[in-house]
Amino acid sequence: MIMEILEEPSMLKRTIAEEEENIREVAHKILSKQYNMVYVTGSGTSYHAGLASQYALSTLANLTVSTIPASEFQHWIPSNILRKTLLIAISQSGESTDVLNACKAALDRGIELLAITNTPGSTLAKLATYAIFPRSGKEIAVPATKSYITQLMAIFLLSLEIAANKRQPPYIKKLRDELYNIPKLVETILKFSMEKIRKTAEKYRDKNPIFILGSGPNYATALEAALKLKETCMVFAEGFAAREFLHGPIRLVDEKTLMILLSP
């Protein structure tokens, strides 16, 4: 897992280099269809990537977007879709049963499908009208790390490409330049933070429960961080939208609790 985390900068560079043109074409096709509604679905880590994509597509591309867990998708969407609708389905393997079932429910309702999967040739990719392939390479560790990061890169590239047709170019150019700089920033974080991370882990290793708070796009990060702590450390961890934590969960905090605040 640590090895794959250290591969993230190169996988992000690869996603930009090898998928940028395809993303541009997909964005153009999505714009030409003029969808009235966009659903996003995924399971676990991919669902959290979906929440981040809802944030990006809503705030940058000005689309109407709703994210629904794949296992719940067919229970939540209308049986009769009256608006032109797109489903963005996210899956590292492209073979997740819940995601494939969500896609089939969408296709039965006449909803078109954009697959974001790290696995070309997967069942999900074959079902899709459009497909984007984040270039994370093979992920051996069970907890998704580099696949999640490359999914986010692909989603934000797509959001910027759609937004480029709706906003002033200088605004988009600044955001695009910052996005292209992400691989270098991740590399810097990994290079200079590892020793501090080790010391922090040693200091807080016996804390339980752990609460992670974030706002905006970092709400998705908080949920993903909690999932990683559950998967890898087997501790009780929960992510919350920062101010929602005040409405009940704050009563669980005592001297045994670790609070992690995501505050960029």
mmCIF file of C-alpha atoms in Angstrom:
data_model
loop_
_atom_site.group_PDB
_atom_site.id
_atom_site.type_symbol
_atom_site.label_atom_id
_atom_site.label_comp_id
_atom_site.label_asym_id
_atom_site.label_seq_id
_atom_site.Cartn_x
_atom_site.Cartn_y
_atom_site.Cartn_z
ATOM 1 C CA MET A 1 0.000 0.000 0.000
ATOM 2 C CA ILE A 2 2.831 2.420 0.841
ATOM 3 C CA MET A 3 4.570 1.504 -2.402
ATOM 4 C CA GLU A 4 1.418 2.317 -4.358
ATOM 5 C CA ILE A 5 0.962 5.627 -2.535
ATOM 6 C CA LEU A 6 4.510 6.557 -3.549
ATOM 7 C CA GLU A 7 3.586 5.814 -7.174
ATOM 8 C CA GLU A 8 0.832 8.456 -7.163
ATOM 9 C CA PRO A 9 2.840 11.341 -8.721
ATOM 10 C CA SER A 10 3.862 9.256 -11.745
ATOM 11 C CA MET A 11 0.341 7.833 -12.154
ATOM 12 C CA LEU A 12 -1.144 11.338 -12.066
ATOM 13 C CA LYS A 13 1.316 12.483 -14.740
ATOM 14 C CA ARG A 14 0.414 9.460 -16.823
ATOM 15 C CA THR A 15 -3.327 10.124 -16.490
ATOM 16 C CA ILE A 16 -2.872 13.684 -17.739
ATOM 17 C CA ALA A 17 -0.557 12.699 -20.597
ATOM 18 C CA GLU A 18 -2.470 9.667 -21.870
ATOM 19 C CA GLU A 19 -6.095 10.587 -21.159
ATOM 20 C CA GLU A 20 -6.305 14.354 -21.661
ATOM 21 C CA GLU A 21 -7.313 14.195 -25.335
ATOM 22 C CA ASN A 22 -9.944 11.532 -24.693
ATOM 23 C CA ILE A 23 -11.366 13.586 -21.807
ATOM 24 C CA ARG A 24 -11.581 16.606 -24.098
ATOM 25 C CA GLU A 25 -13.566 14.568 -26.635
ATOM 26 C CA VAL A 26 -15.880 13.152 -23.955
ATOM 27 C CA ALA A 27 -16.511 16.652 -22.577
ATOM 28 C CA HIS A 28 -17.397 17.886 -26.081
ATOM 29 C CA LYS A 29 -19.872 15.007 -26.575
ATOM 30 C CA ILE A 30 -21.476 15.604 -23.170
ATOM 31 C CA LEU A 31 -21.921 19.284 -23.970
ATOM 32 C CA SER A 32 -23.443 18.517 -27.366
ATOM 33 C CA LYS A 33 -26.056 16.255 -25.742
ATOM 34 C CA GLN A 34 -27.144 19.017 -23.309
ATOM 35 C CA TYR A 35 -28.041 16.702 -20.435
ATOM 36 C CA ASN A 36 -30.548 18.135 -17.979
ATOM 37 C CA MET A 37 -29.502 15.859 -15.115
ATOM 38 C CA VAL A 38 -26.350 13.978 -14.164
ATOM 39 C CA TYR A 39 -26.259 11.126 -11.644
ATOM 40 C CA VAL A 40 -22.990 9.788 -10.226
ATOM 41 C CA THR A 41 -22.595 6.385 -8.635
ATOM 42 C CA GLY A 42 -19.923 4.132 -7.145
ATOM 43 C CA SER A 43 -19.202 1.993 -4.105
ATOM 44 C CA GLY A 44 -16.832 2.660 -1.209
ATOM 45 C CA THR A 45 -13.843 4.679 -2.369
ATOM 46 C CA SER A 46 -15.400 5.183 -5.813
ATOM 47 C CA TYR A 47 -18.518 6.633 -4.165
ATOM 48 C CA HIS A 48 -16.315 9.175 -2.385
ATOM 49 C CA ALA A 49 -14.701 10.020 -5.725
ATOM 50 C CA GLY A 50 -18.270 10.497 -6.940
ATOM 51 C CA LEU A 51 -18.994 13.038 -4.203
ATOM 52 C CA ALA A 52 -15.880 14.967 -5.229
ATOM 53 C CA SER A 53 -17.043 14.806 -8.847
ATOM 54 C CA GLN A 54 -20.444 16.189 -7.864
ATOM 55 C CA TYR A 55 -18.674 19.131 -6.240
ATOM 56 C CA ALA A 56 -16.481 19.738 -9.305
ATOM 57 C CA LEU A 57 -19.193 19.313 -11.929
ATOM 58 C CA SER A 58 -21.640 21.491 -9.967
ATOM 59 C CA THR A 59 -19.310 24.356 -9.085
ATOM 60 C CA LEU A 60 -17.089 24.399 -12.200
ATOM 61 C CA ALA A 61 -19.267 23.047 -14.990
ATOM 62 C CA ASN A 62 -22.577 24.336 -13.611
ATOM 63 C CA LEU A 63 -24.356 20.993 -14.078
ATOM 64 C CA THR A 64 -27.188 19.596 -11.952
ATOM 65 C CA VAL A 65 -25.599 16.560 -10.286
ATOM 66 C CA SER A 66 -26.684 14.019 -7.666
ATOM 67 C CA THR A 67 -24.456 11.269 -6.205
ATOM 68 C CA ILE A 68 -26.081 8.002 -5.060
ATOM 69 C CA PRO A 69 -24.333 4.873 -3.688
ATOM 70 C CA ALA A 70 -24.411 2.125 -6.311
ATOM 71 C CA SER A 71 -26.226 -0.359 -4.036
ATOM 72 C CA GLU A 72 -29.040 2.193 -3.526
ATOM 73 C CA PHE A 73 -29.195 3.630 -7.040
ATOM 74 C CA GLN A 74 -32.131 1.690 -8.468
ATOM 75 C CA HIS A 75 -34.203 2.408 -5.331
ATOM 76 C CA TRP A 76 -33.701 6.175 -5.504
ATOM 77 C CA ILE A 77 -34.077 7.164 -9.157
ATOM 78 C CA PRO A 78 -37.471 7.640 -10.823
ATOM 79 C CA SER A 79 -38.844 4.694 -12.809
ATOM 80 C CA ASN A 80 -39.852 7.084 -15.593
ATOM 81 C CA ILE A 81 -37.043 9.467 -16.571
ATOM 82 C CA LEU A 82 -38.476 12.544 -18.299
ATOM 83 C CA ARG A 83 -35.256 14.557 -18.643
ATOM 84 C CA LYS A 84 -32.176 13.861 -20.748
ATOM 85 C CA THR A 85 -29.967 12.183 -18.161
ATOM 86 C CA LEU A 86 -26.385 10.921 -17.872
ATOM 87 C CA LEU A 87 -25.021 8.469 -15.306
ATOM 88 C CA ILE A 88 -21.326 8.688 -14.397
ATOM 89 C CA ALA A 89 -20.346 5.283 -12.984
ATOM 90 C CA ILE A 90 -16.998 5.012 -11.180
ATOM 91 C CA SER A 91 -15.264 1.695 -10.511
ATOM 92 C CA GLN A 92 -11.592 0.777 -10.227
ATOM 93 C CA SER A 93 -12.105 -2.743 -11.567
ATOM 94 C CA GLY A 94 -15.109 -2.074 -13.764
ATOM 95 C CA GLU A 95 -16.575 -5.326 -12.408
ATOM 96 C CA SER A 96 -18.257 -4.211 -9.156
ATOM 97 C CA THR A 97 -21.613 -6.000 -8.924
ATOM 98 C CA ASP A 98 -23.408 -3.042 -7.333
ATOM 99 C CA VAL A 99 -22.058 -0.588 -9.908
ATOM 100 C CA LEU A 100 -22.982 -2.862 -12.827
ATOM 101 C CA ASN A 101 -26.494 -3.329 -11.411
ATOM 102 C CA ALA A 102 -26.849 0.458 -11.109
ATOM 103 C CA CYS A 103 -25.739 0.856 -14.723
ATOM 104 C CA LYS A 104 -28.229 -1.736 -15.949
ATOM 105 C CA ALA A 105 -31.024 0.020 -14.031
ATOM 106 C CA ALA A 106 -29.988 3.296 -15.656
ATOM 107 C CA LEU A 107 -29.810 1.812 -19.152
ATOM 108 C CA ASP A 108 -33.279 0.271 -18.684
ATOM 109 C CA ARG A 109 -34.565 3.801 -18.058
ATOM 110 C CA GLY A 110 -32.904 5.259 -21.153
ATOM 111 C CA ILE A 111 -30.082 6.939 -19.201
ATOM 112 C CA GLU A 112 -26.776 7.167 -21.064
ATOM 113 C CA LEU A 113 -23.580 6.037 -19.333
ATOM 114 C CA LEU A 114 -20.106 7.490 -18.783
ATOM 115 C CA ALA A 115 -17.713 4.949 -17.254
ATOM 116 C CA ILE A 116 -14.709 6.091 -15.229
ATOM 117 C CA THR A 117 -12.707 2.917 -14.673
ATOM 118 C CA ASN A 118 -9.061 1.993 -14.375
ATOM 119 C CA THR A 119 -9.697 -1.170 -16.384
ATOM 120 C CA PRO A 120 -10.191 -0.890 -20.157
ATOM 121 C CA GLY A 121 -12.020 -3.922 -21.464
ATOM 122 C CA SER A 122 -14.020 -4.329 -18.260
ATOM 123 C CA THR A 123 -17.757 -4.999 -18.267
ATOM 124 C CA LEU A 124 -18.424 -1.420 -17.189
ATOM 125 C CA ALA A 125 -16.384 -0.010 -20.066
ATOM 126 C CA LYS A 126 -18.270 -2.209 -22.537
ATOM 127 C CA LEU A 127 -21.672 -1.049 -21.246
ATOM 128 C CA ALA A 128 -20.793 2.645 -21.458
ATOM 129 C CA THR A 129 -21.649 5.246 -24.084
ATOM 130 C CA TYR A 130 -18.443 7.077 -23.134
ATOM 131 C CA ALA A 131 -15.421 5.925 -21.125
ATOM 132 C CA ILE A 132 -12.514 7.610 -19.314
ATOM 133 C CA PHE A 133 -9.591 5.509 -18.078
ATOM 134 C CA PRO A 134 -7.567 6.901 -15.140
ATOM 135 C CA ARG A 135 -4.033 5.536 -15.507
ATOM 136 C CA SER A 136 -3.245 4.164 -12.064
ATOM 137 C CA GLY A 137 -1.790 0.874 -13.245
ATOM 138 C CA LYS A 138 -2.480 -2.377 -11.420
ATOM 139 C CA GLU A 139 -3.407 -1.903 -7.755
ATOM 140 C CA ILE A 140 -2.408 -4.893 -5.621
ATOM 141 C CA ALA A 141 -3.223 -3.525 -2.160
ATOM 142 C CA VAL A 142 -6.883 -3.965 -1.262
ATOM 143 C CA PRO A 143 -7.366 -0.359 -0.002
ATOM 144 C CA ALA A 144 -7.636 1.911 -3.052
ATOM 145 C CA THR A 145 -5.055 4.704 -3.008
ATOM 146 C CA LYS A 146 -3.506 5.572 -6.366
ATOM 147 C CA SER A 147 -6.699 4.556 -8.207
ATOM 148 C CA TYR A 148 -8.695 7.044 -6.097
ATOM 149 C CA ILE A 149 -6.212 9.839 -6.787
ATOM 150 C CA THR A 150 -6.215 9.217 -10.549
ATOM 151 C CA GLN A 151 -10.015 9.038 -10.572
ATOM 152 C CA LEU A 152 -10.094 12.499 -8.991
ATOM 153 C CA MET A 153 -7.646 13.805 -11.592
ATOM 154 C CA ALA A 154 -9.788 12.464 -14.442
ATOM 155 C CA ILE A 155 -12.958 13.918 -12.934
ATOM 156 C CA PHE A 156 -11.482 17.377 -12.404
ATOM 157 C CA LEU A 157 -9.997 17.399 -15.927
ATOM 158 C CA LEU A 158 -13.459 16.565 -17.275
ATOM 159 C CA SER A 159 -15.073 19.288 -15.160
ATOM 160 C CA LEU A 160 -12.589 21.886 -16.413
ATOM 161 C CA GLU A 161 -13.074 20.880 -20.043
ATOM 162 C CA ILE A 162 -16.841 21.288 -19.727
ATOM 163 C CA ALA A 163 -16.404 24.551 -17.831
ATOM 164 C CA ALA A 164 -14.011 25.897 -20.494
ATOM 165 C CA ASN A 165 -16.987 26.189 -22.844
ATOM 166 C CA LYS A 166 -19.049 28.118 -20.288
ATOM 167 C CA ARG A 167 -16.642 30.552 -18.596
ATOM 168 C CA GLN A 168 -13.918 33.047 -19.462
ATOM 169 C CA PRO A 169 -10.696 31.282 -20.621
ATOM 170 C CA PRO A 170 -8.320 33.084 -18.158
ATOM 171 C CA TYR A 171 -10.261 31.693 -15.185
ATOM 172 C CA ILE A 172 -10.101 28.155 -16.563
ATOM 173 C CA LYS A 173 -6.449 28.491 -17.584
ATOM 174 C CA LYS A 174 -5.455 29.319 -13.995
ATOM 175 C CA LEU A 175 -7.310 26.293 -12.631
ATOM 176 C CA ARG A 176 -5.891 24.036 -15.354
ATOM 177 C CA ASP A 177 -2.334 25.182 -14.596
ATOM 178 C CA GLU A 178 -2.891 24.409 -10.909
ATOM 179 C CA LEU A 179 -4.310 20.980 -11.763
ATOM 180 C CA TYR A 180 -1.325 20.139 -13.975
ATOM 181 C CA ASN A 181 0.921 21.033 -11.033
ATOM 182 C CA ILE A 182 -0.743 18.475 -8.729
ATOM 183 C CA PRO A 183 1.693 15.595 -9.505
ATOM 184 C CA LYS A 184 4.610 17.786 -8.446
ATOM 185 C CA LEU A 185 2.805 18.877 -5.272
ATOM 186 C CA VAL A 186 1.987 15.288 -4.316
ATOM 187 C CA GLU A 187 5.621 14.354 -4.895
ATOM 188 C CA THR A 188 6.713 17.188 -2.598
ATOM 189 C CA ILE A 189 4.266 16.140 0.130
ATOM 190 C CA LEU A 190 5.493 12.544 0.040
ATOM 191 C CA LYS A 191 9.145 13.628 0.017
ATOM 192 C CA PHE A 192 9.018 16.030 2.940
ATOM 193 C CA SER A 193 6.182 14.703 5.121
ATOM 194 C CA MET A 194 6.943 11.001 5.601
ATOM 195 C CA GLU A 195 8.970 11.421 8.806
ATOM 196 C CA LYS A 196 6.335 13.706 10.313
ATOM 197 C CA ILE A 197 3.645 11.204 9.328
ATOM 198 C CA ARG A 198 5.530 8.363 11.055
ATOM 199 C CA LYS A 199 5.921 10.375 14.273
ATOM 200 C CA THR A 200 2.251 11.400 14.199
ATOM 201 C CA ALA A 201 1.146 7.783 13.696
ATOM 202 C CA GLU A 202 3.273 6.696 16.668
ATOM 203 C CA LYS A 203 1.830 9.467 18.847
ATOM 204 C CA TYR A 204 -1.823 8.714 18.091
ATOM 205 C CA ARG A 205 -1.744 4.959 17.475
ATOM 206 C CA ASP A 206 -3.894 4.130 20.534
ATOM 207 C CA LYS A 207 -6.630 6.702 19.866
ATOM 208 C CA ASN A 208 -10.097 5.319 19.243
ATOM 209 C CA PRO A 209 -12.556 6.554 17.992
ATOM 210 C CA ILE A 210 -11.264 8.928 15.308
ATOM 211 C CA PHE A 211 -13.366 11.659 13.722
ATOM 212 C CA ILE A 212 -12.307 13.434 10.511
ATOM 213 C CA LEU A 213 -13.939 16.747 9.599
ATOM 214 C CA GLY A 214 -13.872 18.497 6.231
ATOM 215 C CA SER A 215 -15.959 20.960 4.256
ATOM 216 C CA GLY A 216 -16.734 21.374 0.555
ATOM 217 C CA PRO A 217 -14.623 18.915 -1.468
ATOM 218 C CA ASN A 218 -12.836 17.917 1.742
ATOM 219 C CA TYR A 219 -16.071 16.397 3.028
ATOM 220 C CA ALA A 220 -15.417 13.624 0.485
ATOM 221 C CA THR A 221 -11.807 13.483 1.711
ATOM 222 C CA ALA A 222 -12.997 13.100 5.305
ATOM 223 C CA LEU A 223 -15.222 10.167 4.346
ATOM 224 C CA GLU A 224 -12.400 8.509 2.399
ATOM 225 C CA ALA A 225 -9.908 9.057 5.234
ATOM 226 C CA ALA A 226 -12.277 7.380 7.683
ATOM 227 C CA LEU A 227 -12.742 4.450 5.316
ATOM 228 C CA LYS A 228 -8.966 4.013 5.029
ATOM 229 C CA LEU A 229 -8.535 4.000 8.817
ATOM 230 C CA LYS A 230 -11.249 1.342 9.147
ATOM 231 C CA GLU A 231 -9.758 -0.822 6.401
ATOM 232 C CA THR A 232 -6.120 -0.604 7.409
ATOM 233 C CA CYS A 233 -6.074 0.090 11.164
ATOM 234 C CA MET A 234 -9.333 -1.548 12.268
ATOM 235 C CA VAL A 235 -10.342 1.418 14.399
ATOM 236 C CA PHE A 236 -13.717 3.118 14.594
ATOM 237 C CA ALA A 237 -13.409 6.176 12.341
ATOM 238 C CA GLU A 238 -16.083 8.452 10.898
ATOM 239 C CA GLY A 239 -15.945 11.380 8.479
ATOM 240 C CA PHE A 240 -18.285 14.359 8.789
ATOM 241 C CA ALA A 241 -19.068 17.627 7.102
ATOM 242 C CA ALA A 242 -17.397 19.982 9.569
ATOM 243 C CA ARG A 243 -20.368 21.852 10.991
ATOM 244 C CA GLU A 244 -22.674 18.815 10.884
ATOM 245 C CA PHE A 245 -20.429 17.312 13.571
ATOM 246 C CA LEU A 246 -21.884 19.846 16.014
ATOM 247 C CA HIS A 247 -25.343 18.328 15.645
ATOM 248 C CA GLY A 248 -25.001 15.293 17.918
ATOM 249 C CA PRO A 249 -21.682 13.493 17.234
ATOM 250 C CA ILE A 250 -19.675 16.075 19.204
ATOM 251 C CA ARG A 251 -21.141 14.483 22.358
ATOM 252 C CA LEU A 252 -18.958 11.415 21.710
ATOM 253 C CA VAL A 253 -15.695 13.343 22.084
ATOM 254 C CA ASP A 254 -13.554 12.720 25.166
ATOM 255 C CA GLU A 255 -9.864 12.364 26.055
ATOM 256 C CA LYS A 256 -9.627 9.082 24.121
ATOM 257 C CA THR A 257 -10.844 10.650 20.874
ATOM 258 C CA LEU A 258 -8.665 11.850 18.027
ATOM 259 C CA MET A 259 -10.039 14.708 15.939
ATOM 260 C CA ILE A 260 -8.522 15.225 12.471
ATOM 261 C CA LEU A 261 -9.456 18.536 10.860
ATOM 262 C CA LEU A 262 -8.900 19.049 7.131
ATOM 263 C CA SER A 263 -8.249 22.763 6.827
ATOM 264 C CA PRO A 264 -6.312 23.818 3.684
#
